C-alpha cells in the first residue's frame, strides 16, 4: 500500500502557503509627491508674496520648485554686479533650502532688463519646466497689480500667465513634444502680490477670486528665510535711510546700520506685512492671492435635461 503521508504533508504545506495573508500594500509615503512650480523675477519676490504658504505646503508634503528669471545682480550696496549676483543667488538658495524647497532653477536673464528679453523665449523655458515637472499648482507674480514699480515683476508675471494658459495646448512648443515633454495643464494658479497687499478690486484675471491664507504657524520661518537675504536687506535698509534723510525725517533708529539692525528691520517688515494682509481676511497673520482653480461643479438642476455626449 502506498504511503500517502508525504503527499498529504506536501499538500497541507502548499495549502498553508495559499492561506497566508496577502502582502501589505506599499506605504503611502512611497507615492510621488504632488509638485508646485513657483515663478519669480528674483530671489526675494516669491518669498515676500508667498513664502509662508509655500513653507506650509512643503510641510504638508508638496515638492516645491522655484523658477528664477532674473539674475539678481542689481540689489546690493558697494558690490559689483558680478559680486551682487553671486551673493544674492547663494543667499536665495540657502533660504529656499531652509524652507525645505526641492529645487531652484535660475534662467539668468539680466535683472532690471527683463522687458528687453523675448517673451516667447522665456515662455518656452517655462513651458519646458511645466511639462517636465507636471505640477498641480503654479504661483506667479501678479501682472495686474497697479503701479508696480519693478517692471521685471510685471514682465515675468505676464509671461508666466501666458505659459500657464497655453501649456496644455499641443499647438505651442511642438519641439518640446518631440522630446517627450507633452502638454500639461496646471489646474490651480495663485497670483501673488509683491511688497504690498492687494488694493480694492485689484489683481488677477477675470475668473480669479481673492483668497486669504493663514500663515501664523510658519511666519517665523518665513521671516527667517527673508532675513537670510542679507545682501538685499542691507541695500533696502540703506535706501530707507536715504529716503528718510531726503524727506528731512529722523533716521536715528537706523544708526548704526549694523547687521543686527538690518536683520531686525527685515523681520519686522515681514511681520507687519503679514498682519496687514491677515487683518483683511480675519487672520492675525496671513498672505493673499488671486486664485484660479478647477471650475465649479455643474449644479444638479442644470443636469436634469442634459444629454450624454455620444
PDB file of C-alpha atoms in Angstrom:
ATOM      1  CA  UNK A   1       0.000   0.000   0.000  1.00  0.00           C
ATOM      2  CA  UNK A   2       1.356   3.346  -0.991  1.00  0.00           C
ATOM      3  CA  UNK A   3       2.246   5.697   1.861  1.00  0.00           C
ATOM      4  CA  UNK A   4       0.348   8.914   1.145  1.00  0.00           C
ATOM      5  CA  UNK A   5       1.676  10.818   4.137  1.00  0.00           C
ATOM      6  CA  UNK A   6       4.439  12.677   2.268  1.00  0.00           C
ATOM      7  CA  UNK A   7       1.946  13.740  -0.406  1.00  0.00           C
ATOM      8  CA  UNK A   8      -0.619  14.844   2.174  1.00  0.00           C
ATOM      9  CA  UNK A   9       2.006  16.741   4.157  1.00  0.00           C
ATOM     10  CA  UNK A  10       3.200  18.437   0.994  1.00  0.00           C
ATOM     11  CA  UNK A  11      -0.368  19.391   0.085  1.00  0.00           C
ATOM     12  CA  UNK A  12      -1.010  20.723   3.557  1.00  0.00           C
ATOM     13  CA  UNK A  13       2.125  22.833   3.318  1.00  0.00           C
ATOM     14  CA  UNK A  14       1.003  24.249  -0.010  1.00  0.00           C
ATOM     15  CA  UNK A  15      -2.468  24.949   1.406  1.00  0.00           C
ATOM     16  CA  UNK A  16      -0.888  26.735   4.333  1.00  0.00           C
ATOM     17  CA  UNK A  17       1.101  28.931   1.995  1.00  0.00           C
ATOM     18  CA  UNK A  18      -2.003  29.710  -0.020  1.00  0.00           C
ATOM     19  CA  UNK A  19      -3.822  30.793   3.156  1.00  0.00           C
ATOM     20  CA  UNK A  20      -1.138  33.262   4.189  1.00  0.00           C
ATOM     21  CA  UNK A  21      -2.334  36.902   4.173  1.00  0.00           C
ATOM     22  CA  UNK A  22      -1.584  38.919   1.029  1.00  0.00           C
ATOM     23  CA  UNK A  23       1.447  41.215   1.122  1.00  0.00           C
ATOM     24  CA  UNK A  24       0.692  44.612   2.617  1.00  0.00           C
ATOM     25  CA  UNK A  25       0.272  47.424   0.045  1.00  0.00           C
ATOM     26  CA  UNK A  26       3.087  49.875  -0.444  1.00  0.00           C
ATOM     27  CA  UNK A  27       3.146  52.552   2.215  1.00  0.00           C
ATOM     28  CA  UNK A  28       1.628  55.905   1.273  1.00  0.00           C
ATOM     29  CA  UNK A  29       4.888  57.803   1.617  1.00  0.00           C
ATOM     30  CA  UNK A  30       6.328  55.925  -1.363  1.00  0.00           C
ATOM     31  CA  UNK A  31       3.874  57.756  -3.665  1.00  0.00           C
ATOM     32  CA  UNK A  32       5.281  60.537  -5.840  1.00  0.00           C
ATOM     33  CA  UNK A  33       4.584  63.858  -4.074  1.00  0.00           C
ATOM     34  CA  UNK A  34       2.497  66.487  -5.826  1.00  0.00           C
ATOM     35  CA  UNK A  35       4.636  69.269  -7.279  1.00  0.00           C
ATOM     36  CA  UNK A  36       4.308  73.046  -7.042  1.00  0.00           C
ATOM     37  CA  UNK A  37       6.075  75.359  -9.501  1.00  0.00           C
ATOM     38  CA  UNK A  38       6.831  78.907  -8.367  1.00  0.00           C
ATOM     39  CA  UNK A  39       7.751  81.632 -10.863  1.00  0.00           C
ATOM     40  CA  UNK A  40       9.652  84.679  -9.643  1.00  0.00           C
ATOM     41  CA  UNK A  41      11.646  87.600 -11.015  1.00  0.00           C
ATOM     42  CA  UNK A  42      14.253  87.408  -8.229  1.00  0.00           C
ATOM     43  CA  UNK A  43      15.182  85.578  -5.048  1.00  0.00           C
ATOM     44  CA  UNK A  44      13.042  87.762  -2.800  1.00  0.00           C
ATOM     45  CA  UNK A  45       9.748  88.351  -4.625  1.00  0.00           C
ATOM     46  CA  UNK A  46       8.159  84.938  -4.158  1.00  0.00           C
ATOM     47  CA  UNK A  47       9.272  84.729  -0.517  1.00  0.00           C
ATOM     48  CA  UNK A  48       7.640  88.078   0.210  1.00  0.00           C
ATOM     49  CA  UNK A  49       4.422  87.286  -1.604  1.00  0.00           C
ATOM     50  CA  UNK A  50       4.008  83.569  -0.913  1.00  0.00           C
ATOM     51  CA  UNK A  51       6.810  82.342   1.367  1.00  0.00           C
ATOM     52  CA  UNK A  52       4.539  81.343   4.251  1.00  0.00           C
ATOM     53  CA  UNK A  53       2.015  79.496   2.107  1.00  0.00           C
ATOM     54  CA  UNK A  54       4.791  77.638   0.291  1.00  0.00           C
ATOM     55  CA  UNK A  55       6.525  76.761   3.572  1.00  0.00           C
ATOM     56  CA  UNK A  56       3.283  75.207   4.833  1.00  0.00           C
ATOM     57  CA  UNK A  57       2.818  73.319   1.554  1.00  0.00           C
ATOM     58  CA  UNK A  58       6.335  71.903   1.907  1.00  0.00           C
ATOM     59  CA  UNK A  59       5.450  70.722   5.422  1.00  0.00           C
ATOM     60  CA  UNK A  60       2.290  69.163   4.003  1.00  0.00           C
ATOM     61  CA  UNK A  61       4.345  67.055   1.589  1.00  0.00           C
ATOM     62  CA  UNK A  62       4.345  69.103  -1.606  1.00  0.00           C
ATOM     63  CA  UNK A  63       7.548  69.255  -3.644  1.00  0.00           C
ATOM     64  CA  UNK A  64       8.333  72.929  -4.265  1.00  0.00           C
ATOM     65  CA  UNK A  65      10.330  74.026  -7.332  1.00  0.00           C
ATOM     66  CA  UNK A  66      11.370  77.647  -7.937  1.00  0.00           C
ATOM     67  CA  UNK A  67      11.955  79.162 -11.395  1.00  0.00           C
ATOM     68  CA  UNK A  68      14.008  82.391 -11.166  1.00  0.00           C
ATOM     69  CA  UNK A  69      14.039  84.517 -14.305  1.00  0.00           C
ATOM     70  CA  UNK A  70      16.291  87.378 -13.154  1.00  0.00           C
ATOM     71  CA  UNK A  71      19.973  87.056 -12.254  1.00  0.00           C
ATOM     72  CA  UNK A  72      19.794  89.132  -9.019  1.00  0.00           C
ATOM     73  CA  UNK A  73      22.655  91.445  -9.981  1.00  0.00           C
ATOM     74  CA  UNK A  74      21.070  94.776  -9.019  1.00  0.00           C
ATOM     75  CA  UNK A  75      20.285  94.913  -5.287  1.00  0.00           C
ATOM     76  CA  UNK A  76      23.400  95.444  -3.196  1.00  0.00           C
ATOM     77  CA  UNK A  77      25.434  98.195  -1.592  1.00  0.00           C
ATOM     78  CA  UNK A  78      29.087  98.501  -2.576  1.00  0.00           C
ATOM     79  CA  UNK A  79      29.360  95.310  -4.638  1.00  0.00           C
ATOM     80  CA  UNK A  80      29.962  94.909  -8.361  1.00  0.00           C
ATOM     81  CA  UNK A  81      27.161  93.381 -10.480  1.00  0.00           C
ATOM     82  CA  UNK A  82      29.024  90.060 -10.604  1.00  0.00           C
ATOM     83  CA  UNK A  83      29.567  90.046  -6.819  1.00  0.00           C
ATOM     84  CA  UNK A  84      25.949  91.082  -6.249  1.00  0.00           C
ATOM     85  CA  UNK A  85      24.638  88.281  -8.453  1.00  0.00           C
ATOM     86  CA  UNK A  86      26.758  85.672  -6.706  1.00  0.00           C
ATOM     87  CA  UNK A  87      25.839  86.838  -3.194  1.00  0.00           C
ATOM     88  CA  UNK A  88      22.101  87.152  -3.854  1.00  0.00           C
ATOM     89  CA  UNK A  89      21.859  83.771  -5.574  1.00  0.00           C
ATOM     90  CA  UNK A  90      23.799  81.996  -2.830  1.00  0.00           C
ATOM     91  CA  UNK A  91      21.629  83.582  -0.138  1.00  0.00           C
ATOM     92  CA  UNK A  92      18.466  82.852  -2.134  1.00  0.00           C
ATOM     93  CA  UNK A  93      19.370  79.187  -2.492  1.00  0.00           C
ATOM     94  CA  UNK A  94      20.121  78.942   1.237  1.00  0.00           C
ATOM     95  CA  UNK A  95      16.726  80.494   2.094  1.00  0.00           C
ATOM     96  CA  UNK A  96      14.896  78.060  -0.221  1.00  0.00           C
ATOM     97  CA  UNK A  97      16.773  75.119   1.271  1.00  0.00           C
ATOM     98  CA  UNK A  98      15.956  76.326   4.794  1.00  0.00           C
ATOM     99  CA  UNK A  99      12.227  76.237   3.957  1.00  0.00           C
ATOM    100  CA  UNK A 100      12.553  72.716   2.574  1.00  0.00           C
ATOM    101  CA  UNK A 101      12.043  73.503  -1.100  1.00  0.00           C
ATOM    102  CA  UNK A 102      13.195  70.852  -3.549  1.00  0.00           C
ATOM    103  CA  UNK A 103      14.975  72.824  -6.264  1.00  0.00           C
ATOM    104  CA  UNK A 104      15.709  76.275  -7.678  1.00  0.00           C
ATOM    105  CA  UNK A 105      16.409  76.917 -11.376  1.00  0.00           C
ATOM    106  CA  UNK A 106      17.991  80.203 -12.486  1.00  0.00           C
ATOM    107  CA  UNK A 107      17.352  81.387 -16.043  1.00  0.00           C
ATOM    108  CA  UNK A 108      19.930  84.185 -15.549  1.00  0.00           C
ATOM    109  CA  UNK A 109      18.222  86.924 -17.559  1.00  0.00           C
ATOM    110  CA  UNK A 110      19.667  90.332 -16.676  1.00  0.00           C
ATOM    111  CA  UNK A 111      17.759  91.852 -13.769  1.00  0.00           C
ATOM    112  CA  UNK A 112      16.230  95.233 -14.471  1.00  0.00           C
ATOM    113  CA  UNK A 113      16.170  94.486 -18.202  1.00  0.00           C
ATOM    114  CA  UNK A 114      13.748  91.566 -18.483  1.00  0.00           C
ATOM    115  CA  UNK A 115      11.448  93.747 -20.562  1.00  0.00           C
ATOM    116  CA  UNK A 116      14.037  93.525 -23.342  1.00  0.00           C
ATOM    117  CA  UNK A 117      14.045  89.708 -23.317  1.00  0.00           C
ATOM    118  CA  UNK A 118      11.785  87.930 -25.793  1.00  0.00           C
ATOM    119  CA  UNK A 119       8.594  86.883 -24.036  1.00  0.00           C
ATOM    120  CA  UNK A 120       8.444  83.849 -26.332  1.00  0.00           C
ATOM    121  CA  UNK A 121      11.915  82.749 -25.215  1.00  0.00           C
ATOM    122  CA  UNK A 122      11.008  82.945 -21.533  1.00  0.00           C
ATOM    123  CA  UNK A 123       7.623  81.344 -22.136  1.00  0.00           C
ATOM    124  CA  UNK A 124       9.233  78.367 -23.851  1.00  0.00           C
ATOM    125  CA  UNK A 125      11.604  77.968 -20.903  1.00  0.00           C
ATOM    126  CA  UNK A 126       8.599  77.866 -18.592  1.00  0.00           C
ATOM    127  CA  UNK A 127       6.725  75.512 -20.935  1.00  0.00           C
ATOM    128  CA  UNK A 128       9.614  73.075 -20.600  1.00  0.00           C
ATOM    129  CA  UNK A 129       9.552  73.223 -16.790  1.00  0.00           C
ATOM    130  CA  UNK A 130       5.779  72.832 -16.630  1.00  0.00           C
ATOM    131  CA  UNK A 131       5.820  69.843 -18.967  1.00  0.00           C
ATOM    132  CA  UNK A 132       8.776  68.257 -17.184  1.00  0.00           C
ATOM    133  CA  UNK A 133       7.532  68.745 -13.609  1.00  0.00           C
ATOM    134  CA  UNK A 134       3.787  68.471 -14.378  1.00  0.00           C
ATOM    135  CA  UNK A 135       2.844  70.467 -11.266  1.00  0.00           C
ATOM    136  CA  UNK A 136      -0.558  70.541  -9.574  1.00  0.00           C
ATOM    137  CA  UNK A 137      -0.199  74.217  -8.652  1.00  0.00           C
ATOM    138  CA  UNK A 138       1.691  77.199 -10.045  1.00  0.00           C
ATOM    139  CA  UNK A 139       2.473  80.508  -8.317  1.00  0.00           C
ATOM    140  CA  UNK A 140       3.114  83.580 -10.478  1.00  0.00           C
ATOM    141  CA  UNK A 141       3.740  87.265  -9.699  1.00  0.00           C
ATOM    142  CA  UNK A 142       0.539  89.153 -10.424  1.00  0.00           C
ATOM    143  CA  UNK A 143       0.936  91.342 -13.547  1.00  0.00           C
ATOM    144  CA  UNK A 144      -2.415  93.021 -12.835  1.00  0.00           C
ATOM    145  CA  UNK A 145      -1.169  94.882  -9.751  1.00  0.00           C
ATOM    146  CA  UNK A 146      -1.497  98.609 -10.359  1.00  0.00           C
ATOM    147  CA  UNK A 147       1.517 100.940 -10.321  1.00  0.00           C
ATOM    148  CA  UNK A 148       4.083  98.152  -9.991  1.00  0.00           C
ATOM    149  CA  UNK A 149       7.439  99.962  -9.663  1.00  0.00           C
ATOM    150  CA  UNK A 150       9.506  96.882 -10.572  1.00  0.00           C
ATOM    151  CA  UNK A 151       8.913  96.183 -14.247  1.00  0.00           C
ATOM    152  CA  UNK A 152      10.689  92.820 -14.010  1.00  0.00           C
ATOM    153  CA  UNK A 153       7.791  91.594 -11.863  1.00  0.00           C
ATOM    154  CA  UNK A 154       5.268  92.757 -14.452  1.00  0.00           C
ATOM    155  CA  UNK A 155       7.025  91.189 -17.454  1.00  0.00           C
ATOM    156  CA  UNK A 156       7.702  87.883 -15.671  1.00  0.00           C
ATOM    157  CA  UNK A 157       4.117  87.742 -14.402  1.00  0.00           C
ATOM    158  CA  UNK A 158       2.596  88.454 -17.813  1.00  0.00           C
ATOM    159  CA  UNK A 159       4.800  85.820 -19.456  1.00  0.00           C
ATOM    160  CA  UNK A 160       4.032  83.261 -16.729  1.00  0.00           C
ATOM    161  CA  UNK A 161       0.297  83.758 -17.127  1.00  0.00           C
ATOM    162  CA  UNK A 162       0.596  83.064 -20.860  1.00  0.00           C
ATOM    163  CA  UNK A 163       2.671  79.951 -20.191  1.00  0.00           C
ATOM    164  CA  UNK A 164       0.132  78.682 -17.664  1.00  0.00           C
ATOM    165  CA  UNK A 165      -2.718  79.295 -20.098  1.00  0.00           C
ATOM    166  CA  UNK A 166      -1.056  77.689 -23.122  1.00  0.00           C
ATOM    167  CA  UNK A 167       0.991  74.875 -21.563  1.00  0.00           C
ATOM    168  CA  UNK A 168      -1.777  72.342 -22.159  1.00  0.00           C
ATOM    169  CA  UNK A 169      -2.179  73.175 -25.848  1.00  0.00           C
ATOM    170  CA  UNK A 170      -0.497  70.934 -28.415  1.00  0.00           C
ATOM    171  CA  UNK A 171      -0.120  73.837 -30.876  1.00  0.00           C
ATOM    172  CA  UNK A 172       2.545  75.501 -28.712  1.00  0.00           C
ATOM    173  CA  UNK A 173       6.171  74.406 -28.286  1.00  0.00           C
ATOM    174  CA  UNK A 174       5.840  71.427 -30.640  1.00  0.00           C
ATOM    175  CA  UNK A 175       9.596  70.906 -30.391  1.00  0.00           C
ATOM    176  CA  UNK A 176       9.154  70.010 -26.716  1.00  0.00           C
ATOM    177  CA  UNK A 177       6.647  67.304 -27.627  1.00  0.00           C
ATOM    178  CA  UNK A 178       9.346  65.727 -29.844  1.00  0.00           C
ATOM    179  CA  UNK A 179      11.424  65.465 -26.641  1.00  0.00           C
ATOM    180  CA  UNK A 180       8.536  63.653 -24.922  1.00  0.00           C
ATOM    181  CA  UNK A 181       7.641  66.802 -22.971  1.00  0.00           C
ATOM    182  CA  UNK A 182       3.952  66.551 -23.751  1.00  0.00           C
ATOM    183  CA  UNK A 183       1.397  69.301 -22.993  1.00  0.00           C
ATOM    184  CA  UNK A 184       0.259  69.665 -19.402  1.00  0.00           C
ATOM    185  CA  UNK A 185      -2.454  71.914 -17.958  1.00  0.00           C
ATOM    186  CA  UNK A 186      -1.866  73.151 -14.409  1.00  0.00           C
ATOM    187  CA  UNK A 187      -5.251  73.047 -12.630  1.00  0.00           C
ATOM    188  CA  UNK A 188      -4.525  75.709  -9.985  1.00  0.00           C
ATOM    189  CA  UNK A 189      -2.804  79.077 -10.210  1.00  0.00           C
ATOM    190  CA  UNK A 190      -2.004  81.501  -7.396  1.00  0.00           C
ATOM    191  CA  UNK A 191      -1.313  85.099  -8.436  1.00  0.00           C
ATOM    192  CA  UNK A 192       0.737  86.741  -5.679  1.00  0.00           C
ATOM    193  CA  UNK A 193       1.474  90.435  -5.000  1.00  0.00           C
ATOM    194  CA  UNK A 194       5.000  91.579  -4.135  1.00  0.00           C
ATOM    195  CA  UNK A 195       5.877  94.122  -1.432  1.00  0.00           C
ATOM    196  CA  UNK A 196       2.316  95.145  -0.512  1.00  0.00           C
ATOM    197  CA  UNK A 197      -1.251  93.860  -0.047  1.00  0.00           C
ATOM    198  CA  UNK A 198      -3.824  93.962  -2.814  1.00  0.00           C
ATOM    199  CA  UNK A 199      -5.846  97.126  -3.143  1.00  0.00           C
ATOM    200  CA  UNK A 200      -9.585  97.126  -3.738  1.00  0.00           C
ATOM    201  CA  UNK A 201     -10.647  95.367  -6.977  1.00  0.00           C
ATOM    202  CA  UNK A 202      -7.033  94.774  -7.952  1.00  0.00           C
ATOM    203  CA  UNK A 203      -5.164  91.825  -9.394  1.00  0.00           C
ATOM    204  CA  UNK A 204      -5.845  88.547 -11.101  1.00  0.00           C
ATOM    205  CA  UNK A 205      -7.617  87.635 -14.305  1.00  0.00           C
ATOM    206  CA  UNK A 206     -11.394  87.726 -14.681  1.00  0.00           C
ATOM    207  CA  UNK A 207     -12.108  84.315 -13.133  1.00  0.00           C
ATOM    208  CA  UNK A 208      -9.776  84.851 -10.170  1.00  0.00           C
ATOM    209  CA  UNK A 209     -11.083  85.229  -6.636  1.00  0.00           C
ATOM    210  CA  UNK A 210      -9.293  86.797  -3.706  1.00  0.00           C
ATOM    211  CA  UNK A 211      -8.035  84.130  -1.310  1.00  0.00           C
ATOM    212  CA  UNK A 212      -6.579  84.665   2.140  1.00  0.00           C
ATOM    213  CA  UNK A 213      -4.265  82.042   3.672  1.00  0.00           C
ATOM    214  CA  UNK A 214      -3.366  81.832   7.360  1.00  0.00           C
ATOM    215  CA  UNK A 215       0.412  81.625   7.888  1.00  0.00           C
ATOM    216  CA  UNK A 216       0.721  82.236  11.632  1.00  0.00           C
ATOM    217  CA  UNK A 217       2.278  78.834  12.307  1.00  0.00           C
ATOM    218  CA  UNK A 218       5.058  79.368   9.728  1.00  0.00           C
ATOM    219  CA  UNK A 219       5.505  83.147   9.998  1.00  0.00           C
ATOM    220  CA  UNK A 220       8.768  82.896  11.929  1.00  0.00           C
ATOM    221  CA  UNK A 221      10.158  80.519   9.302  1.00  0.00           C
ATOM    222  CA  UNK A 222       9.220  82.973   6.538  1.00  0.00           C
ATOM    223  CA  UNK A 223      10.830  85.847   8.450  1.00  0.00           C
ATOM    224  CA  UNK A 224      13.992  83.812   8.983  1.00  0.00           C
ATOM    225  CA  UNK A 225      14.197  82.909   5.284  1.00  0.00           C
ATOM    226  CA  UNK A 226      13.876  86.545   4.233  1.00  0.00           C
ATOM    227  CA  UNK A 227      16.393  87.608   6.879  1.00  0.00           C
ATOM    228  CA  UNK A 228      18.863  85.235   5.200  1.00  0.00           C
ATOM    229  CA  UNK A 229      18.865  87.528   2.126  1.00  0.00           C
ATOM    230  CA  UNK A 230      21.493  89.700   3.804  1.00  0.00           C
ATOM    231  CA  UNK A 231      22.857  91.475   0.721  1.00  0.00           C
ATOM    232  CA  UNK A 232      19.427  92.592  -0.423  1.00  0.00           C
ATOM    233  CA  UNK A 233      18.293  93.511   3.104  1.00  0.00           C
ATOM    234  CA  UNK A 234      21.301  95.779   3.660  1.00  0.00           C
ATOM    235  CA  UNK A 235      20.622  97.526   0.356  1.00  0.00           C
ATOM    236  CA  UNK A 236      16.940  98.039   1.242  1.00  0.00           C
ATOM    237  CA  UNK A 237      17.856  99.393   4.689  1.00  0.00           C
ATOM    238  CA  UNK A 238      20.283 101.906   3.171  1.00  0.00           C
ATOM    239  CA  UNK A 239      17.635 103.017   0.666  1.00  0.00           C
ATOM    240  CA  UNK A 240      15.163 103.525   3.528  1.00  0.00           C
ATOM    241  CA  UNK A 241      17.673 105.622   5.469  1.00  0.00           C
ATOM    242  CA  UNK A 242      18.459 107.735   2.397  1.00  0.00           C
ATOM    243  CA  UNK A 243      14.745 108.393   1.788  1.00  0.00           C
ATOM    244  CA  UNK A 244      14.198 109.442   5.395  1.00  0.00           C
ATOM    245  CA  UNK A 245      17.119 111.848   5.168  1.00  0.00           C
ATOM    246  CA  UNK A 246      15.893 113.241   1.840  1.00  0.00           C
ATOM    247  CA  UNK A 247      12.466 113.855   3.403  1.00  0.00           C
ATOM    248  CA  UNK A 248      14.146 115.572   6.379  1.00  0.00           C
ATOM    249  CA  UNK A 249      12.761 112.973   8.732  1.00  0.00           C
ATOM    250  CA  UNK A 250      14.610 111.366  11.596  1.00  0.00           C
ATOM    251  CA  UNK A 251      16.678 108.287  10.808  1.00  0.00           C
ATOM    252  CA  UNK A 252      18.178 107.909  14.277  1.00  0.00           C
ATOM    253  CA  UNK A 253      16.635 104.456  14.703  1.00  0.00           C
ATOM    254  CA  UNK A 254      18.698 103.279  11.715  1.00  0.00           C
ATOM    255  CA  UNK A 255      22.018 104.225  13.298  1.00  0.00           C
ATOM    256  CA  UNK A 256      24.342 102.473  13.371  1.00  0.00           C
ATOM    257  CA  UNK A 257      23.157 100.385  10.410  1.00  0.00           C
ATOM    258  CA  UNK A 258      24.844  97.157  11.513  1.00  0.00           C
ATOM    259  CA  UNK A 259      23.919  93.551  10.689  1.00  0.00           C
ATOM    260  CA  UNK A 260      21.757  93.130  13.787  1.00  0.00           C
ATOM    261  CA  UNK A 261      19.649  96.163  12.928  1.00  0.00           C
ATOM    262  CA  UNK A 262      19.308  95.122   9.272  1.00  0.00           C
ATOM    263  CA  UNK A 263      18.008  91.693  10.298  1.00  0.00           C
ATOM    264  CA  UNK A 264      15.601  93.169  12.842  1.00  0.00           C
ATOM    265  CA  UNK A 265      14.257  95.582  10.234  1.00  0.00           C
ATOM    266  CA  UNK A 266      13.685  92.751   7.709  1.00  0.00           C
ATOM    267  CA  UNK A 267      11.856  90.604  10.272  1.00  0.00           C
ATOM    268  CA  UNK A 268       9.689  93.477  11.497  1.00  0.00           C
ATOM    269  CA  UNK A 269       8.663  94.283   7.915  1.00  0.00           C
ATOM    270  CA  UNK A 270       7.643  90.649   7.252  1.00  0.00           C
ATOM    271  CA  UNK A 271       5.508  90.567  10.402  1.00  0.00           C
ATOM    272  CA  UNK A 272       3.853  93.893   9.592  1.00  0.00           C
ATOM    273  CA  UNK A 273       3.033  92.816   6.031  1.00  0.00           C
ATOM    274  CA  UNK A 274       1.542  89.529   7.283  1.00  0.00           C
ATOM    275  CA  UNK A 275      -0.518  91.355   9.908  1.00  0.00           C
ATOM    276  CA  UNK A 276      -1.864  93.825   7.337  1.00  0.00           C
ATOM    277  CA  UNK A 277      -2.838  91.059   4.894  1.00  0.00           C
ATOM    278  CA  UNK A 278      -4.243  88.811   7.601  1.00  0.00           C
ATOM    279  CA  UNK A 279      -6.476  91.537   9.033  1.00  0.00           C
ATOM    280  CA  UNK A 280      -8.345  91.748   5.708  1.00  0.00           C
ATOM    281  CA  UNK A 281      -9.252  88.052   5.917  1.00  0.00           C
ATOM    282  CA  UNK A 282      -9.861  87.638   9.636  1.00  0.00           C
ATOM    283  CA  UNK A 283      -6.433  86.207  10.493  1.00  0.00           C
ATOM    284  CA  UNK A 284      -3.760  87.520  12.805  1.00  0.00           C
ATOM    285  CA  UNK A 285      -1.163  86.868  10.104  1.00  0.00           C
ATOM    286  CA  UNK A 286      -1.759  85.867   6.513  1.00  0.00           C
ATOM    287  CA  UNK A 287      -0.941  86.065   2.824  1.00  0.00           C
ATOM    288  CA  UNK A 288      -3.339  86.755  -0.009  1.00  0.00           C
ATOM    289  CA  UNK A 289      -3.646  85.631  -3.593  1.00  0.00           C
ATOM    290  CA  UNK A 290      -5.872  85.930  -6.571  1.00  0.00           C
ATOM    291  CA  UNK A 291      -6.648  82.261  -7.049  1.00  0.00           C
ATOM    292  CA  UNK A 292      -7.959  80.347 -10.058  1.00  0.00           C
ATOM    293  CA  UNK A 293      -8.812  76.677  -9.528  1.00  0.00           C
ATOM    294  CA  UNK A 294     -10.888  73.912 -11.078  1.00  0.00           C
ATOM    295  CA  UNK A 295     -14.275  75.076 -12.320  1.00  0.00           C
ATOM    296  CA  UNK A 296     -17.271  74.678 -10.066  1.00  0.00           C
ATOM    297  CA  UNK A 297     -19.381  71.544 -10.476  1.00  0.00           C
ATOM    298  CA  UNK A 298     -22.440  71.830 -12.693  1.00  0.00           C
ATOM    299  CA  UNK A 299     -25.460  72.278 -10.370  1.00  0.00           C
ATOM    300  CA  UNK A 300     -27.999  69.404 -10.310  1.00  0.00           C
ATOM    301  CA  UNK A 301     -30.838  71.480 -11.794  1.00  0.00           C
ATOM    302  CA  UNK A 302     -28.697  72.157 -14.875  1.00  0.00           C
ATOM    303  CA  UNK A 303     -28.133  68.432 -15.406  1.00  0.00           C
ATOM    304  CA  UNK A 304     -31.789  67.412 -15.368  1.00  0.00           C
ATOM    305  CA  UNK A 305     -32.167  67.743 -19.144  1.00  0.00           C
ATOM    306  CA  UNK A 306     -28.534  67.100 -20.036  1.00  0.00           C
ATOM    307  CA  UNK A 307     -27.946  64.721 -22.931  1.00  0.00           C
ATOM    308  CA  UNK A 308     -24.927  62.334 -22.765  1.00  0.00           C
ATOM    309  CA  UNK A 309     -22.268  63.109 -25.346  1.00  0.00           C
ATOM    310  CA  UNK A 310     -22.076  60.336 -27.966  1.00  0.00           C
TER     311      UNK A 310
END
